[in-house]
N, CA and C of each residue as an Amber inpcrd file, in Angstrom:
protein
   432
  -4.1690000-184.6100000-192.5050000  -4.9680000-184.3310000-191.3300000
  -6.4520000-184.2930000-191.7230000  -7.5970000-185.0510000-190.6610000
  -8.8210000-184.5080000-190.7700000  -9.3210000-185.6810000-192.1650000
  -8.8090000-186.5460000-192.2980000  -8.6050000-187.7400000-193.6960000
  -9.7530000-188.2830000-193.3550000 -10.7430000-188.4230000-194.0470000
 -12.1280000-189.1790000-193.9880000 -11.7850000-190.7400000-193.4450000
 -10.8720000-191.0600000-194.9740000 -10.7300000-192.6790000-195.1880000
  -9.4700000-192.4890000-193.3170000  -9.0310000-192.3470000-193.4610000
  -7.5570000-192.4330000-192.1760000  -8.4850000-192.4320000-190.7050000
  -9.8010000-191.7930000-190.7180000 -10.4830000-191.7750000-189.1900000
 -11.2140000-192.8210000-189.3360000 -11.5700000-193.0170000-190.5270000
 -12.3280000-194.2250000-190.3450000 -11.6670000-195.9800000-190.4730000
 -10.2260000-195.6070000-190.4350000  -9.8610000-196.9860000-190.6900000
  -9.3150000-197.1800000-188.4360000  -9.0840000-195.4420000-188.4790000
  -8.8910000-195.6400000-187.2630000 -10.1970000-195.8190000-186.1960000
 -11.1800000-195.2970000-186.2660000 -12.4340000-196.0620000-186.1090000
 -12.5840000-197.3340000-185.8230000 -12.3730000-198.0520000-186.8340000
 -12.8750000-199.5470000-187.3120000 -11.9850000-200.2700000-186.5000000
 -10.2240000-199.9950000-186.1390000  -9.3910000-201.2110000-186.1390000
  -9.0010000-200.4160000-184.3390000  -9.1170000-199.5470000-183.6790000
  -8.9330000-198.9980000-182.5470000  -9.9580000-199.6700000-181.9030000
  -9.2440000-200.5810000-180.6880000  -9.6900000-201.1800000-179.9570000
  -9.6500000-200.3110000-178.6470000  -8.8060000-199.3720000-178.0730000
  -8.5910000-198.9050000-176.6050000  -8.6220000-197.8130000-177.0760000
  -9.3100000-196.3450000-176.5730000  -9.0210000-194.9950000-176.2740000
  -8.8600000-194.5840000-175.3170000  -8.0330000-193.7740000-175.3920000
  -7.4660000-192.9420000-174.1620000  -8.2420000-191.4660000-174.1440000
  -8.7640000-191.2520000-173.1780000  -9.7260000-189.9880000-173.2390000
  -8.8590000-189.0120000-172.4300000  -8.6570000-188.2260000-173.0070000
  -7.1320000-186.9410000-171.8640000  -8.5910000-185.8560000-171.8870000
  -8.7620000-185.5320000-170.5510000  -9.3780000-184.5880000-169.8460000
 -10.9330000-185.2960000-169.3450000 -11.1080000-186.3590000-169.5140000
 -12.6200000-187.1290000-169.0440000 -12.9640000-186.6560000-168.1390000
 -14.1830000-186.2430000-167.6330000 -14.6830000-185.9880000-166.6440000
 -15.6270000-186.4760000-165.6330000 -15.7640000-186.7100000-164.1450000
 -17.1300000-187.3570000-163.8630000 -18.4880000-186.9590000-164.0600000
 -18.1140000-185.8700000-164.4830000 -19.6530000-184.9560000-164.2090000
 -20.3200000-184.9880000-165.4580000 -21.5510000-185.5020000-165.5250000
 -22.4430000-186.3560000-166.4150000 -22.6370000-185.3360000-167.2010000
 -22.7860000-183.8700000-166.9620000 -23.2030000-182.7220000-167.9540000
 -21.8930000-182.5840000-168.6870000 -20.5000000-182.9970000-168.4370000
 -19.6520000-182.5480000-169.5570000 -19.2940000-183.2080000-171.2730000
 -19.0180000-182.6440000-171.3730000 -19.4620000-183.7810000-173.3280000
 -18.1370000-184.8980000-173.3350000 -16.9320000-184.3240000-172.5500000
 -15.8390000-185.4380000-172.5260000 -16.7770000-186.6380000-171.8100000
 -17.3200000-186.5980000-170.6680000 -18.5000000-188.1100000-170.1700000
 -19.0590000-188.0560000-170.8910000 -20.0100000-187.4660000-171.5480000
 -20.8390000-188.2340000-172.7840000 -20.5030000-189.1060000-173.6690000
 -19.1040000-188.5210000-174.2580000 -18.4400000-188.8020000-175.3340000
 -17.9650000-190.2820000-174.9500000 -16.6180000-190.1460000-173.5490000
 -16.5560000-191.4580000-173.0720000 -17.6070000-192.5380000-172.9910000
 -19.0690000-192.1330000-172.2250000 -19.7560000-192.9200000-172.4030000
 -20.1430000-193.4900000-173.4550000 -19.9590000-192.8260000-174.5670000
 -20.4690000-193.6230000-175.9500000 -19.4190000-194.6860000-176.6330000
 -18.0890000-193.6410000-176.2880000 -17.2540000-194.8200000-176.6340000
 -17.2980000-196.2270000-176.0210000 -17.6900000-196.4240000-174.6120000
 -17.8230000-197.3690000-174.0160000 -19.0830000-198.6470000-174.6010000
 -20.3370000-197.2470000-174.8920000 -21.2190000-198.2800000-175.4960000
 -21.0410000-198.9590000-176.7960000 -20.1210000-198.2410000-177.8320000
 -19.8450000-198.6780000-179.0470000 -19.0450000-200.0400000-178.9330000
 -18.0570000-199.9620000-177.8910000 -17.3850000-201.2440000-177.7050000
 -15.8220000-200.9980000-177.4830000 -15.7190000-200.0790000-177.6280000
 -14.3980000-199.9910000-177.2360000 -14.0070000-199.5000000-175.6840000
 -12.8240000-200.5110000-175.5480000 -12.4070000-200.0520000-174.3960000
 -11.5880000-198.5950000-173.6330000 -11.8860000-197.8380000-172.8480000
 -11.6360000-196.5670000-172.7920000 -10.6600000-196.2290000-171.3890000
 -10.3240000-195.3330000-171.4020000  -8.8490000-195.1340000-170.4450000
  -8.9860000-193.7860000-170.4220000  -9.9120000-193.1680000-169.1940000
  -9.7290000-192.0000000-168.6080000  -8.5650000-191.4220000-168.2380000
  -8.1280000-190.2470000-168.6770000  -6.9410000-189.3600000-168.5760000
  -7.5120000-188.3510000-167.6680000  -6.9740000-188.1560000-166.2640000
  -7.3540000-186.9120000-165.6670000  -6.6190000-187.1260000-164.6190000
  -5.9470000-186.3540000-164.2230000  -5.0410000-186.0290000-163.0060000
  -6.0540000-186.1450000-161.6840000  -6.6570000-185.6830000-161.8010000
  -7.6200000-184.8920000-160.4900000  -8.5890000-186.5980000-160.2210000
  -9.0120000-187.0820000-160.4640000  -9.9510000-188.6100000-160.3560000
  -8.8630000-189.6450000-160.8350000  -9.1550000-190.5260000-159.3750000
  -8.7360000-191.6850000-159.8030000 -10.0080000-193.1340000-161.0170000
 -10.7340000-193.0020000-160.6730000 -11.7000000-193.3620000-161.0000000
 -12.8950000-192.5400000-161.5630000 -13.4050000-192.5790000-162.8200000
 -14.6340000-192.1760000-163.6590000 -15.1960000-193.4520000-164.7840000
 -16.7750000-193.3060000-164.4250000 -17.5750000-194.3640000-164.7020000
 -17.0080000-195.2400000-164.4630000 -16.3880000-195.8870000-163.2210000
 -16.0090000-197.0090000-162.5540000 -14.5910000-197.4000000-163.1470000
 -14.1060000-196.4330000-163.8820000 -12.8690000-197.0400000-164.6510000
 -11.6270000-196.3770000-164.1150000 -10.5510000-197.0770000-163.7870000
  -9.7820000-196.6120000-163.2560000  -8.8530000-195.3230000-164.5210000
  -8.6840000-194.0660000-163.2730000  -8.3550000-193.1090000-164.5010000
  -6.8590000-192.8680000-163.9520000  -6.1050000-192.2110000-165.4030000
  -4.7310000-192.2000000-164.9930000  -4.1830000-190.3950000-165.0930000
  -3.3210000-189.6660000-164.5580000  -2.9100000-189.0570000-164.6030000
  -2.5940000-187.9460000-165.6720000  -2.1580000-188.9440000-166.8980000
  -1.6590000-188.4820000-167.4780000  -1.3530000-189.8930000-168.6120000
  -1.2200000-189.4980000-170.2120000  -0.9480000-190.6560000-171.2440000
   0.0180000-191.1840000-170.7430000   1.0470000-190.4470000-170.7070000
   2.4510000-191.3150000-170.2080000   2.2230000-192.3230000-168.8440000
   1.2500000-192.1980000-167.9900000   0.9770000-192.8070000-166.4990000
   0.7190000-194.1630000-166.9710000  -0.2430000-194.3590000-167.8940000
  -1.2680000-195.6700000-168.7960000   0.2670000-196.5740000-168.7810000
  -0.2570000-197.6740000-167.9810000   1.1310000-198.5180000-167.7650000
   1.5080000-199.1940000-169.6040000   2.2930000-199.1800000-170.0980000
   2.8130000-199.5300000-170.8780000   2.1760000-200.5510000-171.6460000
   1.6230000-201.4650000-170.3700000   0.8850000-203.4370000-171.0460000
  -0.4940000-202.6840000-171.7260000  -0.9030000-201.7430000-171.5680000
  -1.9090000-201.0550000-171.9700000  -2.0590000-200.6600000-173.3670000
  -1.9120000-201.3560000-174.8610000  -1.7760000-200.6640000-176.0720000
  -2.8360000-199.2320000-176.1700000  -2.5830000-197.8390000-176.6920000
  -3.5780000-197.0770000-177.3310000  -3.3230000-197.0960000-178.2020000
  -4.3430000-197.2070000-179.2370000  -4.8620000-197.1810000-180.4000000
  -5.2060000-195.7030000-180.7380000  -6.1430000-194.8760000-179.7070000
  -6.4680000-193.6640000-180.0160000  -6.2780000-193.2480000-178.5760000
  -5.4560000-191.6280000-178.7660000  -5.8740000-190.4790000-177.7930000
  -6.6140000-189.4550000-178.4470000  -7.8780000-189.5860000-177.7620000
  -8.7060000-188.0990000-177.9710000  -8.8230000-187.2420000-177.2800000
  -8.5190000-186.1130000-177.5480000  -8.2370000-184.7600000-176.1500000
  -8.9540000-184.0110000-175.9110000 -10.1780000-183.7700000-174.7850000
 -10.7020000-182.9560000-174.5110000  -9.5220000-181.6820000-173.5160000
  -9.2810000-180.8920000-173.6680000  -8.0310000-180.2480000-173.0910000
  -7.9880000-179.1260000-173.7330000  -7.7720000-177.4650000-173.3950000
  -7.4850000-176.5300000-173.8710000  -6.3650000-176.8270000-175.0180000
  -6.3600000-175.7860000-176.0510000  -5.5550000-176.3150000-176.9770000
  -4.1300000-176.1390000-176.5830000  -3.6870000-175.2260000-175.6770000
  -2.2870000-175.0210000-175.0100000  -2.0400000-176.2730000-174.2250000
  -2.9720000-177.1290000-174.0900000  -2.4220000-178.1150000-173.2370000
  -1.9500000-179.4690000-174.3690000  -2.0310000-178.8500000-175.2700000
  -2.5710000-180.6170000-176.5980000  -0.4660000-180.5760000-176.9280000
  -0.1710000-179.8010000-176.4840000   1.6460000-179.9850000-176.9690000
   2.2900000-181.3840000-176.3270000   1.9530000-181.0270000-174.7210000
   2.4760000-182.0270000-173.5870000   1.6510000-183.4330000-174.2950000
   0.3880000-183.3590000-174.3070000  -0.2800000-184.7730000-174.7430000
   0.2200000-185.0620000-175.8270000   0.6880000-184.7000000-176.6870000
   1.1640000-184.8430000-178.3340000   2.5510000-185.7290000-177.9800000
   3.1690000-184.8800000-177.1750000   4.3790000-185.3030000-176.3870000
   4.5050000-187.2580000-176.1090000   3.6420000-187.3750000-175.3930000
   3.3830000-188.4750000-174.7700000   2.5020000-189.2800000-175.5790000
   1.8290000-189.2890000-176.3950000   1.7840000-189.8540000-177.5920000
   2.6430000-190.4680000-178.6030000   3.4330000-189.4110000-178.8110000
   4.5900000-189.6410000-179.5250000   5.6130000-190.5920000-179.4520000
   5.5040000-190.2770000-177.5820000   6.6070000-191.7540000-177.2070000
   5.9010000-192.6900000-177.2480000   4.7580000-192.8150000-176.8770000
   4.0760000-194.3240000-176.7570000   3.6830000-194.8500000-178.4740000
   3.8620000-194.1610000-179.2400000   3.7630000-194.6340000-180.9600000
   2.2740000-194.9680000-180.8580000   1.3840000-193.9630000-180.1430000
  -0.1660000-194.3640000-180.3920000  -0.3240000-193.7780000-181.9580000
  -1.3110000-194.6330000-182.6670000  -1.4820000-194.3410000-183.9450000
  -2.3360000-193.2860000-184.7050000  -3.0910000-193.0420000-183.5570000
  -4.1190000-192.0020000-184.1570000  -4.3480000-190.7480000-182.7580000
  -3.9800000-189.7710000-183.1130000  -4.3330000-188.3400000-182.5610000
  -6.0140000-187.5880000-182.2870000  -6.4880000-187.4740000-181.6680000
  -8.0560000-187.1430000-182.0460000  -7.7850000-185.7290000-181.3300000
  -8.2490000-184.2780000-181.1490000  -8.4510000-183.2610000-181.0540000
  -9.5820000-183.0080000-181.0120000 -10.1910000-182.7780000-180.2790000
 -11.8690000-182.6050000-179.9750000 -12.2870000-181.0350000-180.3620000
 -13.8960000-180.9480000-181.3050000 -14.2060000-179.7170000-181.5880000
 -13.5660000-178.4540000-180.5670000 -13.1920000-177.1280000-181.4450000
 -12.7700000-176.5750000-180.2550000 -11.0460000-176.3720000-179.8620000
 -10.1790000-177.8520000-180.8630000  -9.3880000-177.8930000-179.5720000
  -8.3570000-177.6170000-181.1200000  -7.2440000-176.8500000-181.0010000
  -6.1900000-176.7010000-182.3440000  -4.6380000-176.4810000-181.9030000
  -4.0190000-177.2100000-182.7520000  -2.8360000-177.1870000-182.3220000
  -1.7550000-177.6280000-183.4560000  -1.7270000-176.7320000-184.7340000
  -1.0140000-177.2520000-185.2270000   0.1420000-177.6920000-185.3260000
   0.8730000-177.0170000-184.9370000   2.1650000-177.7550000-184.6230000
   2.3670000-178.9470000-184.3640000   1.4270000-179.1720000-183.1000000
   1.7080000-180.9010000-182.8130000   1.0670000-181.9650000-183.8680000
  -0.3830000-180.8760000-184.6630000  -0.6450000-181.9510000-185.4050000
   0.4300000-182.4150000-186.4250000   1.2860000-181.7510000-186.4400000
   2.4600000-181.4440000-187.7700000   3.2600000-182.4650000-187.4440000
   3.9430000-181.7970000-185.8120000   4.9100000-183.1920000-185.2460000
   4.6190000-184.3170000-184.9900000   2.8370000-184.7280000-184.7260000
   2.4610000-185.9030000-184.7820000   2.1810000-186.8330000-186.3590000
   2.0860000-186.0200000-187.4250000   1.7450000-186.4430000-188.6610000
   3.0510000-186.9240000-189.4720000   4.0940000-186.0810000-188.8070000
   5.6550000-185.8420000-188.9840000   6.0160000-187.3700000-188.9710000
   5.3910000-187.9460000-187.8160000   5.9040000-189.0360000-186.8840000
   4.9640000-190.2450000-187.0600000   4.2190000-190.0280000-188.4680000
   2.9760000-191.2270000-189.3320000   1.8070000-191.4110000-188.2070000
   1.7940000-190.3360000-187.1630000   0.7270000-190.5230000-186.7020000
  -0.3330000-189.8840000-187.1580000  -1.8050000-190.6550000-187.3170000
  -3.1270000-190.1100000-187.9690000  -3.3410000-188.9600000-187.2100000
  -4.0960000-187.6970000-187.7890000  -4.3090000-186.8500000-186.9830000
  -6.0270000-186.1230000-186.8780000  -6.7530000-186.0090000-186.1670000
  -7.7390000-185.4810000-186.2260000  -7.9750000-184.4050000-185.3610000
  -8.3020000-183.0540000-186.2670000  -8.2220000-181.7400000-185.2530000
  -9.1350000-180.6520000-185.1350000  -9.7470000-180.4910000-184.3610000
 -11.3690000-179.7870000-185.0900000 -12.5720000-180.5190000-185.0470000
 -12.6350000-181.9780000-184.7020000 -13.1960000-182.6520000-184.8610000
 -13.7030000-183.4470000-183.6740000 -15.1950000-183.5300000-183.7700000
 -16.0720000-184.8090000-182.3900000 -15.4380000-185.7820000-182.9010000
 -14.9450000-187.0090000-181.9090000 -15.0090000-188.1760000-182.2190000
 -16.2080000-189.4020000-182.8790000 -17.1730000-188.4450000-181.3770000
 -18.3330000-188.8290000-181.6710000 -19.3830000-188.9480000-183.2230000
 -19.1610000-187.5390000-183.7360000 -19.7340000-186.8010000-184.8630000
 -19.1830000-187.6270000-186.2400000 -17.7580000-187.6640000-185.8220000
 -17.0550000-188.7440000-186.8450000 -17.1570000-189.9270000-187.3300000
 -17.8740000-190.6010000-185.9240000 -18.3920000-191.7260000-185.3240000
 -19.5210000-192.6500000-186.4390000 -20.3740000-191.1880000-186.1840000
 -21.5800000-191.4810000-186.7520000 -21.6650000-190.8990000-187.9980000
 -21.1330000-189.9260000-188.2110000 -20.7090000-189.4060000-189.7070000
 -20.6350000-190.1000000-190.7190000 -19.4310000-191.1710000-190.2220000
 -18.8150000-192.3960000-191.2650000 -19.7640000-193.8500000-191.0250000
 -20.5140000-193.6550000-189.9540000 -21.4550000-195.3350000-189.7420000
 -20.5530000-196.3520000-189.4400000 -19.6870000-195.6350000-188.7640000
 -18.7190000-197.1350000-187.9650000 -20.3110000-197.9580000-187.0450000
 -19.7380000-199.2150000-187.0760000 -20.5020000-200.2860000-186.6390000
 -19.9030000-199.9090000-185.0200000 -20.8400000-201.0680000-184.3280000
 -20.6570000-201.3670000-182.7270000 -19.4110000-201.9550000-182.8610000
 -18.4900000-202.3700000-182.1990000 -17.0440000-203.0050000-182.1620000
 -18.0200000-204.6380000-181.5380000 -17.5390000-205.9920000-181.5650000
 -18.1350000-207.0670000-181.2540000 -17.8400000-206.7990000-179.7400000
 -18.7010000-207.0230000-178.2650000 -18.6270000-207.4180000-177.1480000
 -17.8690000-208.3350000-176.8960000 -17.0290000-209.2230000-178.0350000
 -16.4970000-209.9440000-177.4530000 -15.1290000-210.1960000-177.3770000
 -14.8100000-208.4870000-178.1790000 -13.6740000-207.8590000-178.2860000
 -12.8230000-206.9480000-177.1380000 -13.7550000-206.8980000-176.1820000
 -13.1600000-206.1660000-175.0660000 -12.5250000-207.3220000-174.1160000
């Protein structure tokens, strides 16, 4: 868990994130965060029950909702940490490869059952911060 080299390979080769708890409201750091992921180049997949749509992108319910033709590469969870079990859950079935846990957010267990299950795990941790931490590049525009 928390693997320098393991976030950054997931970094580099994660093409789609799934953002569980995104928000519309421009002051929350889950929209910031989304927004950056968007500018870096990767394609992003709002998780929120409550909006169908944030920053013009259609948002889904819930991980498990994200129709199937949809690969994730990464779920990052803005979400109380009592809520990160159910998302771990639905991760798990969909064999997404990398776990992200946003500053703030802890849950070991699932990181356990997700690490259990060769999924990467990051817990404690900005995506963002990680982002730039490690000097991941822009993803090519012509990758989306």
């Amino acid at each position: 868990m928390n693997e320098p080299d393991r976030i950054r390979r997931a970094l580099e080769t994660a093409e789609t994130v799934a953002v569980v708890g995104c928000s519309p409201d421009p002051s929350r750091a889950s929209h910031a965060i989304t927004r950056f992921l968007m500018e870096q180049g990767y394609r992003v997949v709002p998780v929120n029950p409550n909006h169908s749509r944030i920053l013009g992108l259609t948002s889904y319910p819930s991980v498990g909702a994200v129709p199937a033709s949809v690969r994730l590469d990464i779920v990052d969870v803005f979400r109380r940490s009592e809520a990160v079990a159910g998302v771990a859950d639905e991760a798990l079935a969909r064999g997404v490869p990398f776990f992200f846990m946003q500053k703030g957010v802890v849950d070991p267990e699932a990181a356990a059952r997700l690490e259990a299950a060769g999924i990467g795990v990051a817990m404690d941790r900005c995506i963002l911060v990680e982002h730039e931490r490690l000097g991941i590049p822009p993803k090519s525009r012509n990758s989306n």
